[in-house]
Amino acid sequence: MPKAVAAVKSALAILSWPLVFFSGLTGAHFAFSGHYPMVAFGAVYAGAVSLLFLLERIIPYEQSWLQSDGETANDIAHTILTKGLVELAALAGVIFPMLAARLLQPIAAMQFSLWPSEWPMIFQASLAVVIAELGLYWAHRIAHERLFFWRFHALHHSVTRLWVINTGRFHVIDSLFKVALSQIPLYLLGAPLQVFWWLGAVTAFIGILTHCNVDMRTGLFDLVFSTPRLHRWHHSKDISEGNTNYGENVVLFDQLFGTYFNPDRPSSTDIGIKGQIAPDFLSQLTQPFTKDGVRQILGHHPKRS
């Protein structure tokens, strides 16, 4: 490889994570300031996905992950029709504010005005990320440690390669469980709509970064954020490696609860599950609700407590 090309690829490996993350948040700032914030944010998000798709072909982490696994159509369907709709509704701040106000009257009655709305938005958003992360961490950890919840979460872990397109491969029940545990506390504290927007934006950009097949050198970012390096360990078939790094956006609670895992070696490419996931989109949604489907998902998977 020519030295100039090698130098460019090395620079991209160092700069790509902060470039995508911070440029994405900058784009979100302008999107949220406009007349059609969700539409504008969608365009920013699509741009970030496109950039990562290109980087996957310039500096892939695992060359074999560029080959099709036959799941692209399912991945896109889950991204748009299940995870995508849940996240869009969450980003718009309509899931739990709406449900709490209209359907969950006891929760609505408990709402407090404790949110520091006078703080600059960057500090409000940072606080929201930390508060929501506690719920996201435990929702994710529970999904690995309790078989009932694993039946829904296994769909996400069934992939045999990581790339930006399967970021949104989640069962709708799994997504709703995470949103519930992360957003209800913010609603009860009286967080305004824009805080939900910013939480959704951070989660969206971290999500595509953690799943992308890009050889990124994340260094000190690994100590704070959920990064591709850390998340590849989380997808490992080896349970001692896979049942770690539950953080969705930041790794604060992995550090506190002893589930942070970042050994000094390249992160795993042997990913997937030992169970079997249905082959098509609709069957993947219904599989966790049938006895035979649950048996296929759980039957060959190491027992979780």
PDB file of C-alpha atoms in Angstrom:
ATOM      1  CA  MET A   1       0.000   0.000   0.000  1.00  0.00           C
ATOM      2  CA  PRO A   2       1.461   3.429  -0.935  1.00  0.00           C
ATOM      3  CA  LYS A   3       2.539   5.476   2.083  1.00  0.00           C
ATOM      4  CA  ALA A   4       0.191   8.332   1.195  1.00  0.00           C
ATOM      5  CA  VAL A   5      -2.827   6.019   1.072  1.00  0.00           C
ATOM      6  CA  ALA A   6      -1.801   4.368   4.326  1.00  0.00           C
ATOM      7  CA  ALA A   7      -1.430   7.794   5.964  1.00  0.00           C
ATOM      8  CA  VAL A   8      -4.911   8.861   4.808  1.00  0.00           C
ATOM      9  CA  LYS A   9      -6.463   5.635   6.105  1.00  0.00           C
ATOM     10  CA  SER A  10      -4.678   6.016   9.423  1.00  0.00           C
ATOM     11  CA  ALA A  11      -5.942   9.589   9.744  1.00  0.00           C
ATOM     12  CA  LEU A  12      -9.478   8.477   8.908  1.00  0.00           C
ATOM     13  CA  ALA A  13      -9.310   5.761  11.560  1.00  0.00           C
ATOM     14  CA  ILE A  14      -8.448   8.377  14.192  1.00  0.00           C
ATOM     15  CA  LEU A  15     -10.808  11.124  13.017  1.00  0.00           C
ATOM     16  CA  SER A  16     -13.879   9.197  11.835  1.00  0.00           C
ATOM     17  CA  TRP A  17     -15.561   8.677  15.235  1.00  0.00           C
ATOM     18  CA  PRO A  18     -15.402  12.317  16.414  1.00  0.00           C
ATOM     19  CA  LEU A  19     -16.134  13.511  12.876  1.00  0.00           C
ATOM     20  CA  VAL A  20     -19.391  11.578  12.593  1.00  0.00           C
ATOM     21  CA  PHE A  21     -20.514  12.105  16.183  1.00  0.00           C
ATOM     22  CA  PHE A  22     -19.803  15.804  16.611  1.00  0.00           C
ATOM     23  CA  SER A  23     -20.746  16.817  13.067  1.00  0.00           C
ATOM     24  CA  GLY A  24     -23.981  14.874  13.561  1.00  0.00           C
ATOM     25  CA  LEU A  25     -24.761  16.778  16.748  1.00  0.00           C
ATOM     26  CA  THR A  26     -23.898  20.057  15.018  1.00  0.00           C
ATOM     27  CA  GLY A  27     -26.321  19.171  12.253  1.00  0.00           C
ATOM     28  CA  ALA A  28     -28.933  18.290  14.869  1.00  0.00           C
ATOM     29  CA  HIS A  29     -28.517  21.746  16.416  1.00  0.00           C
ATOM     30  CA  PHE A  30     -29.438  23.430  13.134  1.00  0.00           C
ATOM     31  CA  ALA A  31     -32.192  20.901  12.444  1.00  0.00           C
ATOM     32  CA  PHE A  32     -33.837  21.508  15.815  1.00  0.00           C
ATOM     33  CA  SER A  33     -33.693  25.267  15.251  1.00  0.00           C
ATOM     34  CA  GLY A  34     -35.709  25.087  12.033  1.00  0.00           C
ATOM     35  CA  HIS A  35     -39.394  24.901  11.168  1.00  0.00           C
ATOM     36  CA  TYR A  36     -39.413  21.156  10.448  1.00  0.00           C
ATOM     37  CA  PRO A  37     -37.026  19.715  13.042  1.00  0.00           C
ATOM     38  CA  MET A  38     -37.816  16.023  12.535  1.00  0.00           C
ATOM     39  CA  VAL A  39     -37.560  16.241   8.754  1.00  0.00           C
ATOM     40  CA  ALA A  40     -34.316  18.187   8.956  1.00  0.00           C
ATOM     41  CA  PHE A  41     -32.904  15.795  11.531  1.00  0.00           C
ATOM     42  CA  GLY A  42     -33.827  12.871   9.288  1.00  0.00           C
ATOM     43  CA  ALA A  43     -31.716  14.409   6.538  1.00  0.00           C
ATOM     44  CA  VAL A  44     -28.759  14.881   8.923  1.00  0.00           C
ATOM     45  CA  TYR A  45     -29.087  11.291  10.111  1.00  0.00           C
ATOM     46  CA  ALA A  46     -29.240   9.985   6.533  1.00  0.00           C
ATOM     47  CA  GLY A  47     -26.063  11.916   5.771  1.00  0.00           C
ATOM     48  CA  ALA A  48     -24.258  10.330   8.734  1.00  0.00           C
ATOM     49  CA  VAL A  49     -25.399   6.846   7.672  1.00  0.00           C
ATOM     50  CA  SER A  50     -24.185   7.497   4.127  1.00  0.00           C
ATOM     51  CA  LEU A  51     -20.812   8.674   5.384  1.00  0.00           C
ATOM     52  CA  LEU A  52     -20.370   5.557   7.516  1.00  0.00           C
ATOM     53  CA  PHE A  53     -21.476   3.346   4.611  1.00  0.00           C
ATOM     54  CA  LEU A  54     -18.676   4.926   2.553  1.00  0.00           C
ATOM     55  CA  LEU A  55     -16.102   4.597   5.347  1.00  0.00           C
ATOM     56  CA  GLU A  56     -16.987   0.916   5.707  1.00  0.00           C
ATOM     57  CA  ARG A  57     -15.682   0.431   2.198  1.00  0.00           C
ATOM     58  CA  ILE A  58     -12.564   2.553   2.678  1.00  0.00           C
ATOM     59  CA  ILE A  59     -11.407   1.350   6.122  1.00  0.00           C
ATOM     60  CA  PRO A  60     -13.482  -1.716   7.097  1.00  0.00           C
ATOM     61  CA  TYR A  61     -12.790  -3.316  10.462  1.00  0.00           C
ATOM     62  CA  GLU A  62     -13.600  -6.792   9.138  1.00  0.00           C
ATOM     63  CA  GLN A  63     -13.352  -7.379   5.390  1.00  0.00           C
ATOM     64  CA  SER A  64     -15.705 -10.377   5.436  1.00  0.00           C
ATOM     65  CA  TRP A  65     -18.479  -8.235   6.936  1.00  0.00           C
ATOM     66  CA  LEU A  66     -18.744  -6.434   3.603  1.00  0.00           C
ATOM     67  CA  GLN A  67     -20.269  -9.602   2.140  1.00  0.00           C
ATOM     68  CA  SER A  68     -24.064 -10.028   2.220  1.00  0.00           C
ATOM     69  CA  ASP A  69     -25.541 -12.187   4.975  1.00  0.00           C
ATOM     70  CA  GLY A  70     -28.969 -12.353   3.317  1.00  0.00           C
ATOM     71  CA  GLU A  71     -30.520 -10.178   6.039  1.00  0.00           C
ATOM     72  CA  THR A  72     -30.300  -6.742   4.423  1.00  0.00           C
ATOM     73  CA  ALA A  73     -34.016  -6.518   3.585  1.00  0.00           C
ATOM     74  CA  ASN A  74     -34.949  -7.600   7.125  1.00  0.00           C
ATOM     75  CA  ASP A  75     -32.469  -5.137   8.624  1.00  0.00           C
ATOM     76  CA  ILE A  76     -33.953  -2.261   6.626  1.00  0.00           C
ATOM     77  CA  ALA A  77     -37.507  -3.305   7.495  1.00  0.00           C
ATOM     78  CA  HIS A  78     -36.723  -3.402  11.216  1.00  0.00           C
ATOM     79  CA  THR A  79     -34.894  -0.088  11.013  1.00  0.00           C
ATOM     80  CA  ILE A  80     -37.825   1.660   9.350  1.00  0.00           C
ATOM     81  CA  LEU A  81     -40.914  -0.185  10.581  1.00  0.00           C
ATOM     82  CA  THR A  82     -40.063  -1.232  14.146  1.00  0.00           C
ATOM     83  CA  LYS A  83     -37.022   0.419  15.738  1.00  0.00           C
ATOM     84  CA  GLY A  84     -37.310   3.407  13.417  1.00  0.00           C
ATOM     85  CA  LEU A  85     -40.905   4.248  14.284  1.00  0.00           C
ATOM     86  CA  VAL A  86     -40.317   3.797  18.014  1.00  0.00           C
ATOM     87  CA  GLU A  87     -37.213   5.997  17.938  1.00  0.00           C
ATOM     88  CA  LEU A  88     -38.892   8.631  15.773  1.00  0.00           C
ATOM     89  CA  ALA A  89     -41.792   8.822  18.187  1.00  0.00           C
ATOM     90  CA  ALA A  90     -39.348   8.996  21.095  1.00  0.00           C
ATOM     91  CA  LEU A  91     -37.292  11.672  19.331  1.00  0.00           C
ATOM     92  CA  ALA A  92     -40.454  13.659  18.753  1.00  0.00           C
ATOM     93  CA  GLY A  93     -41.205  13.313  22.464  1.00  0.00           C
ATOM     94  CA  VAL A  94     -44.636  11.809  21.889  1.00  0.00           C
ATOM     95  CA  ILE A  95     -44.360   8.324  23.406  1.00  0.00           C
ATOM     96  CA  PHE A  96     -44.254   8.764  27.161  1.00  0.00           C
ATOM     97  CA  PRO A  97     -45.408  12.335  27.471  1.00  0.00           C
ATOM     98  CA  MET A  98     -48.481  11.301  25.473  1.00  0.00           C
ATOM     99  CA  LEU A  99     -49.039   7.941  27.181  1.00  0.00           C
ATOM    100  CA  ALA A 100     -48.485   9.326  30.644  1.00  0.00           C
ATOM    101  CA  ALA A 101     -50.892  12.202  30.040  1.00  0.00           C
ATOM    102  CA  ARG A 102     -53.628  10.164  28.365  1.00  0.00           C
ATOM    103  CA  LEU A 103     -53.272   6.524  29.370  1.00  0.00           C
ATOM    104  CA  LEU A 104     -51.091   6.312  32.452  1.00  0.00           C
ATOM    105  CA  GLN A 105     -52.918   8.737  34.717  1.00  0.00           C
ATOM    106  CA  PRO A 106     -51.125   7.636  37.915  1.00  0.00           C
ATOM    107  CA  ILE A 107     -47.781   8.408  36.277  1.00  0.00           C
ATOM    108  CA  ALA A 108     -49.066  11.696  34.882  1.00  0.00           C
ATOM    109  CA  ALA A 109     -50.200  12.703  38.363  1.00  0.00           C
ATOM    110  CA  MET A 110     -46.669  12.112  39.659  1.00  0.00           C
ATOM    111  CA  GLN A 111     -44.978  14.572  37.306  1.00  0.00           C
ATOM    112  CA  PHE A 112     -42.723  17.037  39.120  1.00  0.00           C
ATOM    113  CA  SER A 113     -41.239  20.332  37.997  1.00  0.00           C
ATOM    114  CA  LEU A 114     -37.699  19.521  39.017  1.00  0.00           C
ATOM    115  CA  TRP A 115     -35.997  19.803  35.659  1.00  0.00           C
ATOM    116  CA  PRO A 116     -33.325  22.573  35.463  1.00  0.00           C
ATOM    117  CA  SER A 117     -34.894  24.271  32.423  1.00  0.00           C
ATOM    118  CA  GLU A 118     -32.826  27.414  33.004  1.00  0.00           C
ATOM    119  CA  TRP A 119     -29.586  25.552  32.241  1.00  0.00           C
ATOM    120  CA  PRO A 120     -28.015  25.875  28.769  1.00  0.00           C
ATOM    121  CA  MET A 121     -29.320  23.090  26.527  1.00  0.00           C
ATOM    122  CA  ILE A 122     -25.919  21.392  26.308  1.00  0.00           C
ATOM    123  CA  PHE A 123     -26.009  20.783  30.068  1.00  0.00           C
ATOM    124  CA  GLN A 124     -29.670  19.748  30.040  1.00  0.00           C
ATOM    125  CA  ALA A 125     -28.962  17.274  27.241  1.00  0.00           C
ATOM    126  CA  SER A 126     -25.914  15.886  29.058  1.00  0.00           C
ATOM    127  CA  LEU A 127     -27.942  15.418  32.235  1.00  0.00           C
ATOM    128  CA  ALA A 128     -30.695  13.692  30.232  1.00  0.00           C
ATOM    129  CA  VAL A 129     -28.193  11.300  28.664  1.00  0.00           C
ATOM    130  CA  VAL A 130     -26.884  10.258  32.091  1.00  0.00           C
ATOM    131  CA  ILE A 131     -30.341   9.880  33.674  1.00  0.00           C
ATOM    132  CA  ALA A 132     -31.717   7.963  30.693  1.00  0.00           C
ATOM    133  CA  GLU A 133     -28.605   5.805  30.566  1.00  0.00           C
ATOM    134  CA  LEU A 134     -29.393   4.244  33.925  1.00  0.00           C
ATOM    135  CA  GLY A 135     -32.665   2.925  32.501  1.00  0.00           C
ATOM    136  CA  LEU A 136     -31.062   1.951  29.199  1.00  0.00           C
ATOM    137  CA  TYR A 137     -28.277   0.093  30.996  1.00  0.00           C
ATOM    138  CA  TRP A 138     -30.624  -1.981  33.127  1.00  0.00           C
ATOM    139  CA  ALA A 139     -33.083  -2.619  30.296  1.00  0.00           C
ATOM    140  CA  HIS A 140     -30.182  -3.922  28.209  1.00  0.00           C
ATOM    141  CA  ARG A 141     -28.664  -5.948  31.028  1.00  0.00           C
ATOM    142  CA  ILE A 142     -32.019  -7.465  31.962  1.00  0.00           C
ATOM    143  CA  ALA A 143     -32.516  -8.445  28.307  1.00  0.00           C
ATOM    144  CA  HIS A 144     -29.330 -10.521  28.557  1.00  0.00           C
ATOM    145  CA  GLU A 145     -29.846 -11.971  32.014  1.00  0.00           C
ATOM    146  CA  ARG A 146     -33.542 -12.870  31.916  1.00  0.00           C
ATOM    147  CA  LEU A 147     -34.746 -15.415  29.378  1.00  0.00           C
ATOM    148  CA  PHE A 148     -38.163 -13.797  28.935  1.00  0.00           C
ATOM    149  CA  PHE A 149     -36.583 -10.574  27.698  1.00  0.00           C
ATOM    150  CA  TRP A 150     -33.796 -12.328  25.789  1.00  0.00           C
ATOM    151  CA  ARG A 151     -36.405 -13.850  23.466  1.00  0.00           C
ATOM    152  CA  PHE A 152     -36.973 -10.328  22.071  1.00  0.00           C
ATOM    153  CA  HIS A 153     -33.395  -9.057  22.301  1.00  0.00           C
ATOM    154  CA  ALA A 154     -31.928 -12.136  20.563  1.00  0.00           C
ATOM    155  CA  LEU A 155     -33.109 -10.745  17.215  1.00  0.00           C
ATOM    156  CA  HIS A 156     -30.565  -7.951  17.511  1.00  0.00           C
ATOM    157  CA  HIS A 157     -27.750 -10.321  18.449  1.00  0.00           C
ATOM    158  CA  SER A 158     -28.548 -12.826  15.724  1.00  0.00           C
ATOM    159  CA  VAL A 159     -26.493 -10.904  13.150  1.00  0.00           C
ATOM    160  CA  THR A 160     -23.231 -12.479  12.039  1.00  0.00           C
ATOM    161  CA  ARG A 161     -21.744  -9.209  10.865  1.00  0.00           C
ATOM    162  CA  LEU A 162     -21.966  -5.627  12.072  1.00  0.00           C
ATOM    163  CA  TRP A 163     -22.549  -2.779   9.637  1.00  0.00           C
ATOM    164  CA  VAL A 164     -24.360   0.515   9.737  1.00  0.00           C
ATOM    165  CA  ILE A 165     -27.554  -0.867   8.178  1.00  0.00           C
ATOM    166  CA  ASN A 166     -28.316  -3.384  10.947  1.00  0.00           C
ATOM    167  CA  THR A 167     -28.121  -0.749  13.682  1.00  0.00           C
ATOM    168  CA  GLY A 168     -31.930  -0.726  13.870  1.00  0.00           C
ATOM    169  CA  ARG A 169     -32.468  -4.495  13.930  1.00  0.00           C
ATOM    170  CA  PHE A 170     -34.528  -4.618  17.126  1.00  0.00           C
ATOM    171  CA  HIS A 171     -37.830  -6.218  18.054  1.00  0.00           C
ATOM    172  CA  VAL A 172     -40.456  -3.595  18.812  1.00  0.00           C
ATOM    173  CA  ILE A 173     -40.992  -4.978  22.359  1.00  0.00           C
ATOM    174  CA  ASP A 174     -37.279  -4.670  23.033  1.00  0.00           C
ATOM    175  CA  SER A 175     -37.278  -1.068  21.814  1.00  0.00           C
ATOM    176  CA  LEU A 176     -40.350  -0.097  23.841  1.00  0.00           C
ATOM    177  CA  PHE A 177     -38.868  -1.623  26.997  1.00  0.00           C
ATOM    178  CA  LYS A 178     -35.730   0.488  26.628  1.00  0.00           C
ATOM    179  CA  VAL A 179     -37.641   3.663  25.850  1.00  0.00           C
ATOM    180  CA  ALA A 180     -39.913   3.112  28.871  1.00  0.00           C
ATOM    181  CA  LEU A 181     -37.085   2.726  31.375  1.00  0.00           C
ATOM    182  CA  SER A 182     -35.136   5.655  29.956  1.00  0.00           C
ATOM    183  CA  GLN A 183     -37.828   8.231  29.179  1.00  0.00           C
ATOM    184  CA  ILE A 184     -40.352   7.910  32.014  1.00  0.00           C
ATOM    185  CA  PRO A 185     -37.860   9.336  34.573  1.00  0.00           C
ATOM    186  CA  LEU A 186     -37.237  12.336  32.325  1.00  0.00           C
ATOM    187  CA  TYR A 187     -40.957  12.903  31.934  1.00  0.00           C
ATOM    188  CA  LEU A 188     -41.524  12.665  35.691  1.00  0.00           C
ATOM    189  CA  LEU A 189     -38.794  15.233  36.268  1.00  0.00           C
ATOM    190  CA  GLY A 190     -40.502  17.627  33.864  1.00  0.00           C
ATOM    191  CA  ALA A 191     -37.945  17.598  31.046  1.00  0.00           C
ATOM    192  CA  PRO A 192     -39.080  19.734  28.071  1.00  0.00           C
ATOM    193  CA  LEU A 193     -39.598  18.423  24.558  1.00  0.00           C
ATOM    194  CA  GLN A 194     -36.221  19.606  23.260  1.00  0.00           C
ATOM    195  CA  VAL A 195     -34.451  17.466  25.840  1.00  0.00           C
ATOM    196  CA  PHE A 196     -36.141  14.408  24.361  1.00  0.00           C
ATOM    197  CA  TRP A 197     -34.978  15.547  20.924  1.00  0.00           C
ATOM    198  CA  TRP A 198     -31.379  15.779  22.061  1.00  0.00           C
ATOM    199  CA  LEU A 199     -31.458  12.451  23.872  1.00  0.00           C
ATOM    200  CA  GLY A 200     -32.805  10.866  20.690  1.00  0.00           C
ATOM    201  CA  ALA A 201     -30.121  12.542  18.601  1.00  0.00           C
ATOM    202  CA  VAL A 202     -27.263  11.333  20.811  1.00  0.00           C
ATOM    203  CA  THR A 203     -28.718   7.814  20.847  1.00  0.00           C
ATOM    204  CA  ALA A 204     -29.157   7.823  17.075  1.00  0.00           C
ATOM    205  CA  PHE A 205     -25.564   8.816  16.296  1.00  0.00           C
ATOM    206  CA  ILE A 206     -23.999   6.589  18.945  1.00  0.00           C
ATOM    207  CA  GLY A 207     -26.134   3.729  17.595  1.00  0.00           C
ATOM    208  CA  ILE A 208     -24.888   3.908  14.023  1.00  0.00           C
ATOM    209  CA  LEU A 209     -21.327   4.350  15.256  1.00  0.00           C
ATOM    210  CA  THR A 210     -21.358   1.342  17.582  1.00  0.00           C
ATOM    211  CA  HIS A 211     -22.618  -0.966  14.838  1.00  0.00           C
ATOM    212  CA  CYS A 212     -20.623   0.286  11.875  1.00  0.00           C
ATOM    213  CA  ASN A 213     -17.923  -1.849  10.267  1.00  0.00           C
ATOM    214  CA  VAL A 214     -15.299   0.899  10.326  1.00  0.00           C
ATOM    215  CA  ASP A 215     -11.784   0.502  11.708  1.00  0.00           C
ATOM    216  CA  MET A 216     -11.933   3.385  14.170  1.00  0.00           C
ATOM    217  CA  ARG A 217      -9.253   4.240  16.728  1.00  0.00           C
ATOM    218  CA  THR A 218     -11.392   5.526  19.572  1.00  0.00           C
ATOM    219  CA  GLY A 219      -8.752   5.691  22.327  1.00  0.00           C
ATOM    220  CA  LEU A 220      -9.896   7.781  25.302  1.00  0.00           C
ATOM    221  CA  PHE A 221     -13.458   7.885  23.944  1.00  0.00           C
ATOM    222  CA  ASP A 222     -13.699   4.226  25.052  1.00  0.00           C
ATOM    223  CA  LEU A 223     -13.611   5.404  28.668  1.00  0.00           C
ATOM    224  CA  VAL A 224     -16.714   7.577  28.289  1.00  0.00           C
ATOM    225  CA  PHE A 225     -18.825   6.553  25.306  1.00  0.00           C
ATOM    226  CA  SER A 226     -20.136   3.309  23.897  1.00  0.00           C
ATOM    227  CA  THR A 227     -17.840   2.881  20.892  1.00  0.00           C
ATOM    228  CA  PRO A 228     -17.536   0.376  18.028  1.00  0.00           C
ATOM    229  CA  ARG A 229     -14.636  -1.324  19.782  1.00  0.00           C
ATOM    230  CA  LEU A 230     -16.591  -1.855  23.007  1.00  0.00           C
ATOM    231  CA  HIS A 231     -19.795  -2.863  21.272  1.00  0.00           C
ATOM    232  CA  ARG A 232     -18.118  -5.533  19.147  1.00  0.00           C
ATOM    233  CA  TRP A 233     -17.150  -7.244  22.398  1.00  0.00           C
ATOM    234  CA  HIS A 234     -20.789  -7.036  23.442  1.00  0.00           C
ATOM    235  CA  HIS A 235     -21.835  -8.956  20.307  1.00  0.00           C
ATOM    236  CA  SER A 236     -19.324 -11.754  20.904  1.00  0.00           C
ATOM    237  CA  LYS A 237     -20.616 -15.346  20.957  1.00  0.00           C
ATOM    238  CA  ASP A 238     -18.513 -15.899  24.083  1.00  0.00           C
ATOM    239  CA  ILE A 239     -20.895 -15.048  26.934  1.00  0.00           C
ATOM    240  CA  SER A 240     -18.049 -13.910  29.195  1.00  0.00           C
ATOM    241  CA  GLU A 241     -17.391 -11.228  26.582  1.00  0.00           C
ATOM    242  CA  GLY A 242     -20.942 -10.690  25.316  1.00  0.00           C
ATOM    243  CA  ASN A 243     -22.527 -10.058  28.709  1.00  0.00           C
ATOM    244  CA  THR A 244     -20.523  -6.849  29.083  1.00  0.00           C
ATOM    245  CA  ASN A 245     -20.594  -3.249  27.823  1.00  0.00           C
ATOM    246  CA  TYR A 246     -24.351  -2.739  28.161  1.00  0.00           C
ATOM    247  CA  GLY A 247     -24.104   1.035  27.881  1.00  0.00           C
ATOM    248  CA  GLU A 248     -26.209   2.504  25.095  1.00  0.00           C
ATOM    249  CA  ASN A 249     -24.562   5.915  24.896  1.00  0.00           C
ATOM    250  CA  VAL A 250     -22.043   6.168  27.729  1.00  0.00           C
ATOM    251  CA  VAL A 251     -20.261   3.501  29.762  1.00  0.00           C
ATOM    252  CA  LEU A 252     -20.638   5.165  33.174  1.00  0.00           C
ATOM    253  CA  PHE A 253     -22.806   2.383  34.599  1.00  0.00           C
ATOM    254  CA  ASP A 254     -20.680  -0.375  33.087  1.00  0.00           C
ATOM    255  CA  GLN A 255     -17.801   1.181  35.006  1.00  0.00           C
ATOM    256  CA  LEU A 256     -19.856   1.438  38.209  1.00  0.00           C
ATOM    257  CA  PHE A 257     -21.440  -2.027  38.067  1.00  0.00           C
ATOM    258  CA  GLY A 258     -18.401  -3.949  36.873  1.00  0.00           C
ATOM    259  CA  THR A 259     -19.524  -4.842  33.349  1.00  0.00           C
ATOM    260  CA  TYR A 260     -17.014  -2.701  31.464  1.00  0.00           C
ATOM    261  CA  PHE A 261     -14.839  -4.864  29.197  1.00  0.00           C
ATOM    262  CA  ASN A 262     -12.002  -3.541  27.074  1.00  0.00           C
ATOM    263  CA  PRO A 263      -9.036  -5.945  26.921  1.00  0.00           C
ATOM    264  CA  ASP A 264      -5.855  -4.980  25.120  1.00  0.00           C
ATOM    265  CA  ARG A 265      -6.496  -6.929  21.933  1.00  0.00           C
ATOM    266  CA  PRO A 266      -8.638  -6.507  18.796  1.00  0.00           C
ATOM    267  CA  SER A 267     -12.336  -6.807  19.595  1.00  0.00           C
ATOM    268  CA  SER A 268     -14.252  -9.906  18.574  1.00  0.00           C
ATOM    269  CA  THR A 269     -15.498 -10.696  15.070  1.00  0.00           C
ATOM    270  CA  ASP A 270     -17.005 -14.054  16.143  1.00  0.00           C
ATOM    271  CA  ILE A 271     -20.487 -12.694  16.768  1.00  0.00           C
ATOM    272  CA  GLY A 272     -24.046 -14.031  16.764  1.00  0.00           C
ATOM    273  CA  ILE A 273     -26.137 -16.405  18.869  1.00  0.00           C
ATOM    274  CA  LYS A 274     -26.410 -20.178  19.172  1.00  0.00           C
ATOM    275  CA  GLY A 275     -30.180 -20.118  18.731  1.00  0.00           C
ATOM    276  CA  GLN A 276     -32.081 -19.753  15.472  1.00  0.00           C
ATOM    277  CA  ILE A 277     -33.982 -16.691  14.266  1.00  0.00           C
ATOM    278  CA  ALA A 278     -36.855 -16.890  11.761  1.00  0.00           C
ATOM    279  CA  PRO A 279     -35.864 -16.042   8.170  1.00  0.00           C
ATOM    280  CA  ASP A 280     -38.315 -13.254   7.276  1.00  0.00           C
ATOM    281  CA  PHE A 281     -39.380  -9.933   8.766  1.00  0.00           C
ATOM    282  CA  LEU A 282     -42.911 -10.796   9.916  1.00  0.00           C
ATOM    283  CA  SER A 283     -41.831 -14.153  11.335  1.00  0.00           C
ATOM    284  CA  GLN A 284     -39.065 -12.438  13.263  1.00  0.00           C
ATOM    285  CA  LEU A 285     -41.681 -10.194  14.888  1.00  0.00           C
ATOM    286  CA  THR A 286     -44.017 -13.064  15.807  1.00  0.00           C
ATOM    287  CA  GLN A 287     -41.387 -15.678  16.724  1.00  0.00           C
ATOM    288  CA  PRO A 288     -40.980 -14.615  20.399  1.00  0.00           C
ATOM    289  CA  PHE A 289     -44.727 -15.111  20.974  1.00  0.00           C
ATOM    290  CA  THR A 290     -44.928 -18.783  19.937  1.00  0.00           C
ATOM    291  CA  LYS A 291     -43.694 -21.829  21.860  1.00  0.00           C
ATOM    292  CA  ASP A 292     -41.835 -23.249  18.884  1.00  0.00           C
ATOM    293  CA  GLY A 293     -40.351 -19.849  18.131  1.00  0.00           C
ATOM    294  CA  VAL A 294     -39.116 -19.351  21.691  1.00  0.00           C
ATOM    295  CA  ARG A 295     -37.675 -22.871  21.657  1.00  0.00           C
ATOM    296  CA  GLN A 296     -35.739 -22.017  18.506  1.00  0.00           C
ATOM    297  CA  ILE A 297     -34.429 -18.802  20.019  1.00  0.00           C
ATOM    298  CA  LEU A 298     -33.546 -20.204  23.427  1.00  0.00           C
ATOM    299  CA  GLY A 299     -33.060 -23.923  22.849  1.00  0.00           C
ATOM    300  CA  HIS A 300     -29.392 -23.860  21.948  1.00  0.00           C
ATOM    301  CA  HIS A 301     -28.455 -20.678  23.731  1.00  0.00           C
ATOM    302  CA  PRO A 302     -26.456 -20.888  26.978  1.00  0.00           C
ATOM    303  CA  LYS A 303     -28.794 -20.643  29.930  1.00  0.00           C
ATOM    304  CA  ARG A 304     -29.075 -17.218  31.511  1.00  0.00           C
ATOM    305  CA  SER A 305     -30.124 -16.702  35.111  1.00  0.00           C
TER     306      SER A 305
END
